[in-house]
Short mmCIF file of C-alpha atoms and ligand atoms in Angstrom, two decimals:
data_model
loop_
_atom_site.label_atom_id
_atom_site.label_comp_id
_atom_site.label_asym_id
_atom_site.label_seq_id
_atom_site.Cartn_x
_atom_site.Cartn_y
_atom_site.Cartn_z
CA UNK A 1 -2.29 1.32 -17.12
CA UNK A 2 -1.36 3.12 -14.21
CA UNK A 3 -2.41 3.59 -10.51
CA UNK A 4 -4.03 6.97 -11.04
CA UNK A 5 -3.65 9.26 -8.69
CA UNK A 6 -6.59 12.02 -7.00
CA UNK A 7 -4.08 14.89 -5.10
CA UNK A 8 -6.18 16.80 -2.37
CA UNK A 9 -2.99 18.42 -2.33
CA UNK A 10 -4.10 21.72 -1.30
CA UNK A 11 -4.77 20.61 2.41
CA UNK A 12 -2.13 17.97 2.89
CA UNK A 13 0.46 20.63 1.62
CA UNK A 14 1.21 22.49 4.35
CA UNK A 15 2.06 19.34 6.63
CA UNK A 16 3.34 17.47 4.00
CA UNK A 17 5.97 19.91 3.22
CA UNK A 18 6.66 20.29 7.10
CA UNK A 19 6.96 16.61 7.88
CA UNK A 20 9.40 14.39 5.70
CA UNK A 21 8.34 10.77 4.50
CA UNK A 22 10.78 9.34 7.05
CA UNK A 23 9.88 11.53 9.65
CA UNK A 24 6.23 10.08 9.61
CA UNK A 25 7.77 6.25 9.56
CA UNK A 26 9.15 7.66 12.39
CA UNK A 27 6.37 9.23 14.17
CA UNK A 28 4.03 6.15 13.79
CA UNK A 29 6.81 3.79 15.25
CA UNK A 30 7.24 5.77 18.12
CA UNK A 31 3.70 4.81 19.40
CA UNK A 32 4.32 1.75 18.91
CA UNK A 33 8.02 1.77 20.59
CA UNK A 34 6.17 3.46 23.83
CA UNK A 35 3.65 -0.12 23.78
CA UNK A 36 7.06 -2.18 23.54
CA UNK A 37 9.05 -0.87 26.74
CA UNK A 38 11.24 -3.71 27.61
CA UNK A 39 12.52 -3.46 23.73
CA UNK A 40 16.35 -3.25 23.52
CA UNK A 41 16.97 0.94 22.58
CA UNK A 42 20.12 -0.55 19.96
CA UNK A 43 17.25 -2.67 18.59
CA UNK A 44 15.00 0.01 17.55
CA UNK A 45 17.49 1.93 16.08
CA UNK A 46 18.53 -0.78 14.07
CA UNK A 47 14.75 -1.34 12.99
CA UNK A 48 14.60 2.24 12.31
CA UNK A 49 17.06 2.64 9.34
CA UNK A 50 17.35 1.07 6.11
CA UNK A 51 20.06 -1.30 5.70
CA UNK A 52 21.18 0.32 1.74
CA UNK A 53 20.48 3.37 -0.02
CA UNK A 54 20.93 3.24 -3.70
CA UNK A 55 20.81 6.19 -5.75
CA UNK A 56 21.30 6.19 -9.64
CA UNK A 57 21.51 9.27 -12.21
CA UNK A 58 21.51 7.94 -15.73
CA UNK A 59 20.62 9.13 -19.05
CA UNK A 60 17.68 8.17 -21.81
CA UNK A 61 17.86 9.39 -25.23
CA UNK A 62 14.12 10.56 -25.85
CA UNK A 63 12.40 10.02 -28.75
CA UNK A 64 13.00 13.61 -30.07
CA UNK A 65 16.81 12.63 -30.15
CA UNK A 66 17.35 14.55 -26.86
CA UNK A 67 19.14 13.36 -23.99
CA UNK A 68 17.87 13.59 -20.50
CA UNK A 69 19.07 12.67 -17.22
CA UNK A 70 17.18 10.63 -14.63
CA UNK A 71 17.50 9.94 -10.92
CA UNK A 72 16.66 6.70 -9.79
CA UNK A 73 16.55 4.72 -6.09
CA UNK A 74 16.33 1.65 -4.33
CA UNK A 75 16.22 1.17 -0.37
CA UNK A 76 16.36 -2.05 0.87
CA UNK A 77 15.28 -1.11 4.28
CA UNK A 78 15.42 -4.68 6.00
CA UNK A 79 16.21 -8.56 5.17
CA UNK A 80 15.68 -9.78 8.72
CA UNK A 81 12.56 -11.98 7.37
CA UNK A 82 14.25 -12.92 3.74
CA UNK A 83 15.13 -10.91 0.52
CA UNK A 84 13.88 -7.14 0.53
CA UNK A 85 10.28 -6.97 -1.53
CA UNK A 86 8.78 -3.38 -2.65
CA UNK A 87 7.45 -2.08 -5.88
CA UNK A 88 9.35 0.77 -8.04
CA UNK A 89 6.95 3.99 -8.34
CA UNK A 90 7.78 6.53 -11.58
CA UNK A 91 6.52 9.96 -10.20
CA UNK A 92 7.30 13.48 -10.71
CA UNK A 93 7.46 13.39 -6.52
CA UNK A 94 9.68 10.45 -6.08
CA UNK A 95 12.54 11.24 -3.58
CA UNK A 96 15.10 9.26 -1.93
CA UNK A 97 13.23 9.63 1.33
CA UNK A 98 9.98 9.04 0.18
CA UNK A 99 11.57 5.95 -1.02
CA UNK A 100 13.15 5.00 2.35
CA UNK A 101 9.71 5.86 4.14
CA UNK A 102 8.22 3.68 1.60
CA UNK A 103 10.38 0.31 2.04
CA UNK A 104 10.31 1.04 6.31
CA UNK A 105 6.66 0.51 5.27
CA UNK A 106 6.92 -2.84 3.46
CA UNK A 107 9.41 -4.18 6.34
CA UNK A 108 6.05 -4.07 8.88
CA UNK A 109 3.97 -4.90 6.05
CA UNK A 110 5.78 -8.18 5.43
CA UNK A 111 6.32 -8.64 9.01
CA UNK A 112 2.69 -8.08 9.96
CA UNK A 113 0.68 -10.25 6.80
CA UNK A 114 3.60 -12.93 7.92
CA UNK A 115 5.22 -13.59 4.37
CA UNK A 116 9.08 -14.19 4.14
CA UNK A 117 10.42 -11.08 2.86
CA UNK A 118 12.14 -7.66 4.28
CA UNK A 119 11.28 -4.25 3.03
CA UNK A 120 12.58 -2.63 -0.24
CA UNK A 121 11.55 0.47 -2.19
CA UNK A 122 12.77 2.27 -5.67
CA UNK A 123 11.27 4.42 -8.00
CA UNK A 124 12.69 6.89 -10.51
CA UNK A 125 11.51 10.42 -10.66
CA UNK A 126 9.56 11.32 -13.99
CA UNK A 127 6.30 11.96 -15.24
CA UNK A 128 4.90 9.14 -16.71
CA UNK A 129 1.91 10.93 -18.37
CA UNK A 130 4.30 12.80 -20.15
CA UNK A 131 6.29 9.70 -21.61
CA UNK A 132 6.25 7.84 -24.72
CA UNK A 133 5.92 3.87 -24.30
CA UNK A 134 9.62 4.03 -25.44
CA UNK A 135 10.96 6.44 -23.13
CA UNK A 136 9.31 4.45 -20.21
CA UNK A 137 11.42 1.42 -21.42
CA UNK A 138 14.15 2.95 -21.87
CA UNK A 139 13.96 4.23 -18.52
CA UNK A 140 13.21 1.02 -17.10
CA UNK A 141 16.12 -0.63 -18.80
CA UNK A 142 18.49 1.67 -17.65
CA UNK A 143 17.17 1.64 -14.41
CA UNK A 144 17.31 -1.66 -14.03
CA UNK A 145 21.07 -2.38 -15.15
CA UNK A 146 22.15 0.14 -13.05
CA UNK A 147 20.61 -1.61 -10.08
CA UNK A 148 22.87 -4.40 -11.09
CA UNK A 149 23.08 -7.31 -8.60
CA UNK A 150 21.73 -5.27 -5.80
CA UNK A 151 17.90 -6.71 -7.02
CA UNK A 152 18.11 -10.59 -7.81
CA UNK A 153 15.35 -13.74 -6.65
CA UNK A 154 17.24 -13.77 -2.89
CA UNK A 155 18.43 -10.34 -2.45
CA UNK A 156 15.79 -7.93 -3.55
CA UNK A 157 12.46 -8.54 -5.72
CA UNK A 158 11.12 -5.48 -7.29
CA UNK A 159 6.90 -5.46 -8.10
CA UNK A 160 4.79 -2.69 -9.38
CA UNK A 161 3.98 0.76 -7.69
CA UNK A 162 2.64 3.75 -8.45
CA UNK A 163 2.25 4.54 -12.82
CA UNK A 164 3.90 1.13 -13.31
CA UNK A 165 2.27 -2.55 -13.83
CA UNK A 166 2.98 -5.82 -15.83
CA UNK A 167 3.87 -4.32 -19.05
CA UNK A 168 6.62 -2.37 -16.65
CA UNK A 169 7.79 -5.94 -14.66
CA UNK A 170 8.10 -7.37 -17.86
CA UNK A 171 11.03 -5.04 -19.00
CA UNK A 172 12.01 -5.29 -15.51
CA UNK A 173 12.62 -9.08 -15.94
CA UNK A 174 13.71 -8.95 -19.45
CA UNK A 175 16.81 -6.71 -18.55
CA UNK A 176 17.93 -8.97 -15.70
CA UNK A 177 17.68 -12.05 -17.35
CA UNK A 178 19.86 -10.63 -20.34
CA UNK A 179 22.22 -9.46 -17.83
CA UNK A 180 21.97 -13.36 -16.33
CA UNK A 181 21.38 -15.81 -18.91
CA UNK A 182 21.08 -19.70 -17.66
CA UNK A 183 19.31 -19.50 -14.50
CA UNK A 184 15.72 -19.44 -14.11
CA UNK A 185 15.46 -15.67 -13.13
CA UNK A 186 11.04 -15.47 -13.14
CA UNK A 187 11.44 -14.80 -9.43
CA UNK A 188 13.71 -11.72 -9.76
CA UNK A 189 10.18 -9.80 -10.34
CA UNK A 190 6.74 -10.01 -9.14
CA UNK A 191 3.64 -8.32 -10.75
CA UNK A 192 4.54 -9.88 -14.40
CA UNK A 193 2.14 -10.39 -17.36
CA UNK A 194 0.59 -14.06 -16.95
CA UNK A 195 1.98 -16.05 -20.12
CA UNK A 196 5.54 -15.54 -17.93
CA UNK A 197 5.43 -16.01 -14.79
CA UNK A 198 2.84 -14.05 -13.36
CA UNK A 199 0.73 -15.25 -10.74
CA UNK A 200 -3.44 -15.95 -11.36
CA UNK A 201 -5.12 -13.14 -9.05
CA UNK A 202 -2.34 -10.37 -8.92
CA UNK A 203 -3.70 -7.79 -10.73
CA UNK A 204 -6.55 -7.20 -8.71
CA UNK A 205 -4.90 -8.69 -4.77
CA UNK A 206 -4.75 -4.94 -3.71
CA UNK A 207 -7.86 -4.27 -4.43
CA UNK A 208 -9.11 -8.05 -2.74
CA UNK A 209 -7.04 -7.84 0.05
CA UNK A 210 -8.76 -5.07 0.88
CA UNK A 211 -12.39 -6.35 0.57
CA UNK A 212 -11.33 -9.20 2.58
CA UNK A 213 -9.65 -6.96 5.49
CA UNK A 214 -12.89 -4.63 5.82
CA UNK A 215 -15.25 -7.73 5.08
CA UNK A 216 -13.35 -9.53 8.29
CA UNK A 217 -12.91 -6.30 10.67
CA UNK A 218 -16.47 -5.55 10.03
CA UNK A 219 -17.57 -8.67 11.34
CA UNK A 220 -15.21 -8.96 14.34
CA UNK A 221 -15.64 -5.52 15.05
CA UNK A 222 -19.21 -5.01 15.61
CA UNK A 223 -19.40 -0.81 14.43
CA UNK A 224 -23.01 -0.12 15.05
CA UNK A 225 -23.71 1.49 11.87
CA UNK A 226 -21.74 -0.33 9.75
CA UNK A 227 -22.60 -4.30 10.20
CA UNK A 228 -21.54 -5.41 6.60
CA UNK A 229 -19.94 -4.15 3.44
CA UNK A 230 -23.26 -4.95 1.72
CA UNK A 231 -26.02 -1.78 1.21
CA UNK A 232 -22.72 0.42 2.84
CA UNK A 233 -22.03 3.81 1.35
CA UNK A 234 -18.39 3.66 -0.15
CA UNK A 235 -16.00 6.66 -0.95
CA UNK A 236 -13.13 5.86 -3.10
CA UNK A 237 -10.19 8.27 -3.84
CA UNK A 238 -8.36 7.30 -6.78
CA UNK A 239 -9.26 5.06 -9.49
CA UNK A 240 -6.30 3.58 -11.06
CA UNK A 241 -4.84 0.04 -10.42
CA UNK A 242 -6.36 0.08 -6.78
CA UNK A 243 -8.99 2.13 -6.60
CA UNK A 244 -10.97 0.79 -9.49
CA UNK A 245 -10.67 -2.94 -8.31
CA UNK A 246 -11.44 -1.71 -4.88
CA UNK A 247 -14.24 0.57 -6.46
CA UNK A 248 -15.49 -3.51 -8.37
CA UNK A 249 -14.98 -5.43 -5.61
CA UNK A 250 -17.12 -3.47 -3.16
CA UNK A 251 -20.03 -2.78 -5.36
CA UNK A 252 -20.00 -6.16 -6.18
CA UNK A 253 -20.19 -7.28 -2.65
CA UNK A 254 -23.32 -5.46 -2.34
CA UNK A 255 -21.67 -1.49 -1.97
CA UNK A 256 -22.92 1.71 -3.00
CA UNK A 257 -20.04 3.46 -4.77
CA UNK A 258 -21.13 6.98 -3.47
CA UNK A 259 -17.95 8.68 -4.94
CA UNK A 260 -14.49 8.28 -6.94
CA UNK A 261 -11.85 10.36 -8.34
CA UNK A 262 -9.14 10.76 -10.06
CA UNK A 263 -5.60 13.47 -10.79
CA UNK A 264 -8.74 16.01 -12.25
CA UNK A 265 -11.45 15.72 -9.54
CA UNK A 266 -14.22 13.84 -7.85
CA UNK A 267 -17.61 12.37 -9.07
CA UNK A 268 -21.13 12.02 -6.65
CA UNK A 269 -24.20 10.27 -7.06
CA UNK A 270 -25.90 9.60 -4.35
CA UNK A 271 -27.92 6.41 -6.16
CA UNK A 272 -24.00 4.77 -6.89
CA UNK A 273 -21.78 6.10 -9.70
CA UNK A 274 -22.08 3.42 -12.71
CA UNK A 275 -18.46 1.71 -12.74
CA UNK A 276 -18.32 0.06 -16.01
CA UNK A 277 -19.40 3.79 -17.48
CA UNK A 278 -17.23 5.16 -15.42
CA UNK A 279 -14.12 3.04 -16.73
CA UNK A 280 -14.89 3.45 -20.22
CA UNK A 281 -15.57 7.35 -20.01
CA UNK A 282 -11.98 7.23 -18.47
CA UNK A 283 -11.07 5.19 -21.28
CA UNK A 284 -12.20 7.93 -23.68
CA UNK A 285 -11.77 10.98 -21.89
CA UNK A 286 -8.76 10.17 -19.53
CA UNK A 287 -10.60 10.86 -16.72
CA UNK A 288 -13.67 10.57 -14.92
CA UNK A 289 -14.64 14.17 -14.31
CA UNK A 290 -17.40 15.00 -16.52
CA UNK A 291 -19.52 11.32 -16.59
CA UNK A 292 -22.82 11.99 -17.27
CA UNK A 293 -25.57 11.66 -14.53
CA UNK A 294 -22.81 12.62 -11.78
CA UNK A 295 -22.11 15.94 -10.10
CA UNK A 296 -18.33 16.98 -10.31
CA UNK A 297 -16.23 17.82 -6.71
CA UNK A 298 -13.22 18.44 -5.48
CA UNK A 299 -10.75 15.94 -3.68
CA UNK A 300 -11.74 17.86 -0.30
CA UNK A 301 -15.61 17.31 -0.99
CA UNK A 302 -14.62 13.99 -1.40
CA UNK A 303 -12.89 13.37 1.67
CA UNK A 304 -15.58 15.00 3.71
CA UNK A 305 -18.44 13.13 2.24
CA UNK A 306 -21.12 11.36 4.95
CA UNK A 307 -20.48 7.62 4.36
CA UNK A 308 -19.54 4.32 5.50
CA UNK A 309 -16.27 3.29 3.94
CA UNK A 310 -13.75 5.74 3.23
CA UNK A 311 -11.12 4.30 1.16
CA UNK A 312 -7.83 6.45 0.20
CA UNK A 313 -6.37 4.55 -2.95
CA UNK A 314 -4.10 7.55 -4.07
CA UNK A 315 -1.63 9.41 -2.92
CA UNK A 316 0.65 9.98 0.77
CA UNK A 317 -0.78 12.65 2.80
CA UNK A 318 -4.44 12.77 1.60
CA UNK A 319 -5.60 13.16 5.63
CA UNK A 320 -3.77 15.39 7.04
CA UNK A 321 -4.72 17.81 10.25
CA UNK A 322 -6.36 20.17 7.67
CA UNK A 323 -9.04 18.07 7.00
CA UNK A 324 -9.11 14.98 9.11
CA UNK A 325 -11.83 16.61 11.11
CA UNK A 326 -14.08 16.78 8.47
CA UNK A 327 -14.36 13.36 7.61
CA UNK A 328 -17.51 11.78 8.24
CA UNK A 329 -16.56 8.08 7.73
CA UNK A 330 -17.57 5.55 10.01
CA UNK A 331 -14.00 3.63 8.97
CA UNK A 332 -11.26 4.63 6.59
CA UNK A 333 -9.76 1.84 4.75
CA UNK A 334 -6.19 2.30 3.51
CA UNK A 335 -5.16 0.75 0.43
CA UNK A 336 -2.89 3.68 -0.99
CA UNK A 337 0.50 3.82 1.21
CA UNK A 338 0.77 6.17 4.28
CA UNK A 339 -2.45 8.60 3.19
CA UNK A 340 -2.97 9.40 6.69
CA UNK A 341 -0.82 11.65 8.11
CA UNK A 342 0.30 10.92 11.67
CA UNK A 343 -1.35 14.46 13.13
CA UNK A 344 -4.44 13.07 11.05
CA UNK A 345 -4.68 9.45 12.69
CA UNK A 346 -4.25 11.09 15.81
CA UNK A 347 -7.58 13.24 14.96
CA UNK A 348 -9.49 10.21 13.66
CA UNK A 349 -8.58 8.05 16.76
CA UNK A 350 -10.05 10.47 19.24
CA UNK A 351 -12.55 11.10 17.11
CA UNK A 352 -13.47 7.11 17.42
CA UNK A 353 -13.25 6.69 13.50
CA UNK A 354 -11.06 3.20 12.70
CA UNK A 355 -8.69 3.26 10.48
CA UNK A 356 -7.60 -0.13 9.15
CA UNK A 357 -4.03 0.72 8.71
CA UNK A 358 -1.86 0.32 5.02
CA UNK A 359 0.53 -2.44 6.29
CA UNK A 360 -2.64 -4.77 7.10
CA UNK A 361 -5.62 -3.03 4.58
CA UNK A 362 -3.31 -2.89 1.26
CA UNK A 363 -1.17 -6.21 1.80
CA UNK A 364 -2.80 -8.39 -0.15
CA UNK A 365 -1.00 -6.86 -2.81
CA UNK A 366 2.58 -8.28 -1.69
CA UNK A 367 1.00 -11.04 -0.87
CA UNK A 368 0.14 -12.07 -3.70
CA UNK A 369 3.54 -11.59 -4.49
CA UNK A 370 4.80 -13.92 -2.66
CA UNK A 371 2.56 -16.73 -4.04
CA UNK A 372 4.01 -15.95 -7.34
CA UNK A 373 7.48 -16.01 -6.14
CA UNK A 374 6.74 -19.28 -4.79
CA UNK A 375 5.53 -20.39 -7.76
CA UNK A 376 8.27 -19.38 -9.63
CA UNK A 377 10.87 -20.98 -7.83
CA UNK A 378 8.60 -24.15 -7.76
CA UNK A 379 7.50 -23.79 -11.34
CA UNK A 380 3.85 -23.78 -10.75
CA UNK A 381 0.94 -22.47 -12.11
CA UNK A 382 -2.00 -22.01 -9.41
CA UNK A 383 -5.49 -21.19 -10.13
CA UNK A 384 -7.22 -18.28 -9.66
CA UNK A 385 -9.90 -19.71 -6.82
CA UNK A 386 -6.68 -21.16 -4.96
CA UNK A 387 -4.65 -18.13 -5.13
CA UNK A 388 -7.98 -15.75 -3.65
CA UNK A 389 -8.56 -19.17 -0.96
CA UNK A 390 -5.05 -18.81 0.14
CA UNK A 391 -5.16 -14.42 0.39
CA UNK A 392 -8.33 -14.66 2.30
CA UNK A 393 -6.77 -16.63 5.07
CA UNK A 394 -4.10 -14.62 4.87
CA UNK A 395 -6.17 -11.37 5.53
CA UNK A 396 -8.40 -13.03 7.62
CA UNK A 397 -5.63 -13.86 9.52
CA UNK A 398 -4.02 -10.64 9.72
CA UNK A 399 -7.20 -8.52 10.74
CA UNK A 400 -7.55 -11.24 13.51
CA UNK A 401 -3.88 -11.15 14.95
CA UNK A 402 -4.46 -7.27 14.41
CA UNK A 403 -7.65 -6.39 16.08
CA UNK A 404 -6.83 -9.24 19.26
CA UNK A 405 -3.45 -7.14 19.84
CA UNK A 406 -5.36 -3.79 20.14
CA UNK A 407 -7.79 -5.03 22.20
CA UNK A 408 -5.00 -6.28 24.71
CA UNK A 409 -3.08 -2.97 24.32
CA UNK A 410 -6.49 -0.93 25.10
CA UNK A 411 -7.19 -3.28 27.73
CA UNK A 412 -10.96 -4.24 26.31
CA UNK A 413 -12.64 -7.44 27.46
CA UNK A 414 -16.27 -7.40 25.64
CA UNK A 415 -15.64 -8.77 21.63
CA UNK A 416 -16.90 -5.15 20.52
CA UNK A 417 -16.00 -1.77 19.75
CA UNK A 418 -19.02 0.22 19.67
CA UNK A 419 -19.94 0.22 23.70
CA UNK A 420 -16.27 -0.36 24.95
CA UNK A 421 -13.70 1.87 22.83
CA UNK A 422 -15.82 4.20 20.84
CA UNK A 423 -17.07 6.14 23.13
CA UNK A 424 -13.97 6.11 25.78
CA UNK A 425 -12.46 7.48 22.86
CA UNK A 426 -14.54 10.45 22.14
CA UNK A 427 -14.54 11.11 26.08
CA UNK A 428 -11.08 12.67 24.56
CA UNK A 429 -8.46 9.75 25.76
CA UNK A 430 -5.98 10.91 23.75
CA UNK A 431 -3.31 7.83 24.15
CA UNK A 432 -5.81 5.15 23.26
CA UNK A 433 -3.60 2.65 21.14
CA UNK A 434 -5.02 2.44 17.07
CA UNK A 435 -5.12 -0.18 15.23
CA UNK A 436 -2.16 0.94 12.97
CA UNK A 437 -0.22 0.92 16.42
CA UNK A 438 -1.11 -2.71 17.14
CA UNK A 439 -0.40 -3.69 13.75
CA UNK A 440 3.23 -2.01 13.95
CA UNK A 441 3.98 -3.78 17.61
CA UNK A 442 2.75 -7.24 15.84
CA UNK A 443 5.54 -6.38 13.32
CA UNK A 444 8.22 -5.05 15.32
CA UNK A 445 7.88 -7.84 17.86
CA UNK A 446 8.39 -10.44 14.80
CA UNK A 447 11.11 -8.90 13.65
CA UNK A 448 13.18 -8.24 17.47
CA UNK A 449 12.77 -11.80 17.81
CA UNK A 450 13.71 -13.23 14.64
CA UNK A 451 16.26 -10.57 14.80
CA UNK A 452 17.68 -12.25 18.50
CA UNK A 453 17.71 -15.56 17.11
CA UNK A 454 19.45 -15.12 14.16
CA UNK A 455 22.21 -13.01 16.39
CA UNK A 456 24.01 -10.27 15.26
CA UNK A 457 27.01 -10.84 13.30
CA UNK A 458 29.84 -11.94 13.95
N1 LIG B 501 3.70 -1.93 -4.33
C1 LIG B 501 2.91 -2.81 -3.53
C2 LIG B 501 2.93 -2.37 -2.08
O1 LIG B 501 3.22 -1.24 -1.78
C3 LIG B 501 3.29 -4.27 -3.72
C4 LIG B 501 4.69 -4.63 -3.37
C5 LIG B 501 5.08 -6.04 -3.78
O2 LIG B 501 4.26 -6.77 -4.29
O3 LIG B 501 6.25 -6.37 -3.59
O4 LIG B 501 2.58 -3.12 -1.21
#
């Protein structure tokens, strides 16, 4: 199984191909540098690059006999908190600075949900959907040993990413404990099949972290058409490892699942699309295009659909400048990785749409993470209802930290949006902080000061 992936890729294009993956890390941090003026200039630049770039080429015999060659990375963009901690992605669009932009992102992400890891990325560039079950593991093998000790339980802990999951972590683990016999090495991965080492509640803690951020903003946040996640019109993008948990968990907290998608298109009813015949038409089909009692439409229709919720669970770039002004969201929910483009959050902030940002809305993946690295190391096994207790305050947590910082950086006093920010917005105030900015200062200000204490060496 595989996080598939809907591409609107038409619109983000154009900007996609103008602004590089690091170039957007970069433009969202500058906001949040311009909150944090008394911050030290050397400290920003260290904050601003990755602390190793790894790049692999190695080759896989394929099961015709063939040999091909693959390119393969891992960043390990910061260790200030602990050990670097960011999934591997296999995907035809894999790059070495998507990867970089990628691990910035789990540095804040770590740094912001308050777990003890830095930021780390890798991937290999391939087409999964065009693999055999063998090539993938050979890939991963080879992958993997060529990493060598740069990935290990305190350095840097791999997890799953786009097209890969357990079966993936488990190869991932195999090959490291071959290459270091005698130690217990389950904490080397995260994301692993349950019967070793995997953590109760993993699977699905994208997918629930979300719930739980949107659940909590809504009720802090007091959005006059949208008071609770129950009888709310949902539109998900994607329905692969995220998107259909996400797609689950908000219809059954009460949700009507106007819209999903997938790599081949969107599907509409306006009633609520029928998930469990939904999953196994995928199943049969590969895709959801084409269920019966559902109109088929594009990625674009999709985006631009009246609703709610708008939750991105694909791809970078979905909102971009082309079409962020077409979205009719009340809030957009990010559980894929960076799928608004900076130009795009810009749109949506003056436009007075919220956008609970990646780094807080999809943590409760990582998180997770962590509770299985902990158990791991302590050789634990915790149940399901303690591991979904402990996210919850976690996300709880974060939205609260989150949404108390913005309100301080926009200078609001009232508890609400609606009446104070909302509007002020749309009056065209075009430096109003967003929530992703308060979210980055939160993370950049933990990591300055851990980063002073510790003292730079030697
Ligand atoms: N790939 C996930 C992310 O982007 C999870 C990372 C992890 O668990 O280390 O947050």
């Amino acid at each position: 199984m595989s996080d598939s992936v809907s591409t609107s890729q038409d619109a983000a294009a154009s900007e996609a191909h103008e602004l590089k993956p690091l170039e957007v890390v970069e433009q969202h941090l500058q906001q949040a540098f311009d909150c944090l003026q008394d911050l030290d200039r050397g400290l920003i630049a260290m904050l601003s690059q990755p602390k190793r770039v790894m790049n692999v080429n190695f080759p896989v015999e394929m099961d015709d006999g063939s040999l091909q060659m693959f390119q393969g990375y891992r960043v390990l963009h910061s260790q200030i908190l602990g050990p670097g901690k960011g999934g591997i992605r296999f995907h035809p669009q894999v790059s070495g600075e998507e990867v970089a932009g990628l691990a910035a992102l789990m540095t804040w992400k770590c740094a912001l949900i308050d777990v003890p890891f830095g930021g780390a990325k890798g991937g290999v560039t391939c087409n999964p959907k065009c693999l055999s079950e063998n090539e993938l593991r050979h890939i991963t093998r080879r992958y993997i040993s060529e990493l060598g000790d740069n990935i290990g339980p305190h350095t840097d802990i791999p997890a799953p990413d786009l097209y890969t999951d357990e079966r993936t972590m488990a190869w991932v683990y195999d090959t490291y404990d071959i290459m270091h016999r005698g130690r217990n090495n389950l904490p080397v991965v995260t994301g692993k099949p349950l019967d070793m080492g995997g953590s109760q509640g993993r699977l699905e803690a994208t997918g629930r972290g979300c719930l739980y951020t949107t659940e909590r903003f809504l009720a802090k946040a007091g959005l006059c058409d949208v008071e609770s996640i129950r009888n709310a019109r949902v539109v998900i993008q994607g329905f692969g490892n995220v998107g259909a948990v996400v797609a689950r968990l908000f219809r059954d907290a009460g949700a009507i699942i106007l819209a999903i998608s997938d790599t081949q298109g969107g599907i509409f009813n306006e009633d609520g699309i029928d998930l469990d015949a939904a999953s196994a038409f995928k199943q049969a089909h590969g895709t959801v295009v084409g269920l019966p009692e559902t109109r088929t439409i594009t990625n674009q229709d999709l985006l631009g659909l009246e609703c709610e919720i708008l939750i991105p669970a694909a791809l970078s770039h979905q909102i971009c400048c082309g079409n962020a002004k077409n979205i009719r969201a009340k809030l957009v929910v990010e559980a894929a990785n960076g799928p608004t483009s900076p130009a795009a959050d810009r749109i949506l902030n003056r436009r007075g749409i919220p956008v609970l940002p990646d780094i807080l809305a999809n943590a409760g993946g990582v998180t997770v993470s962590y509770f299985e690295w902990v158990q791991n190391i302590e050789n634990e096994q915790w149940d399901l209802s303690e591991v979904n207790a402990k996210l919850k305050r976690k996300m709880y947590h974060g939205v609260d930290v989150v949404f108390d910082r913005w309100r301080q950086l926009a200078k609001i006093t009232t508890p609400t949006i609606m009446e104070t920010v909302v509007k002020p917005i749309q009056n065209n105030q075009d430096t109003f902080p967003s929530l992703r900015t308060a979210a980055l200062v939160i993370a950049i200000e933990r990591l300055s000061r851990v980063t002073l204490e510790r003292g730079i060496w030697p």
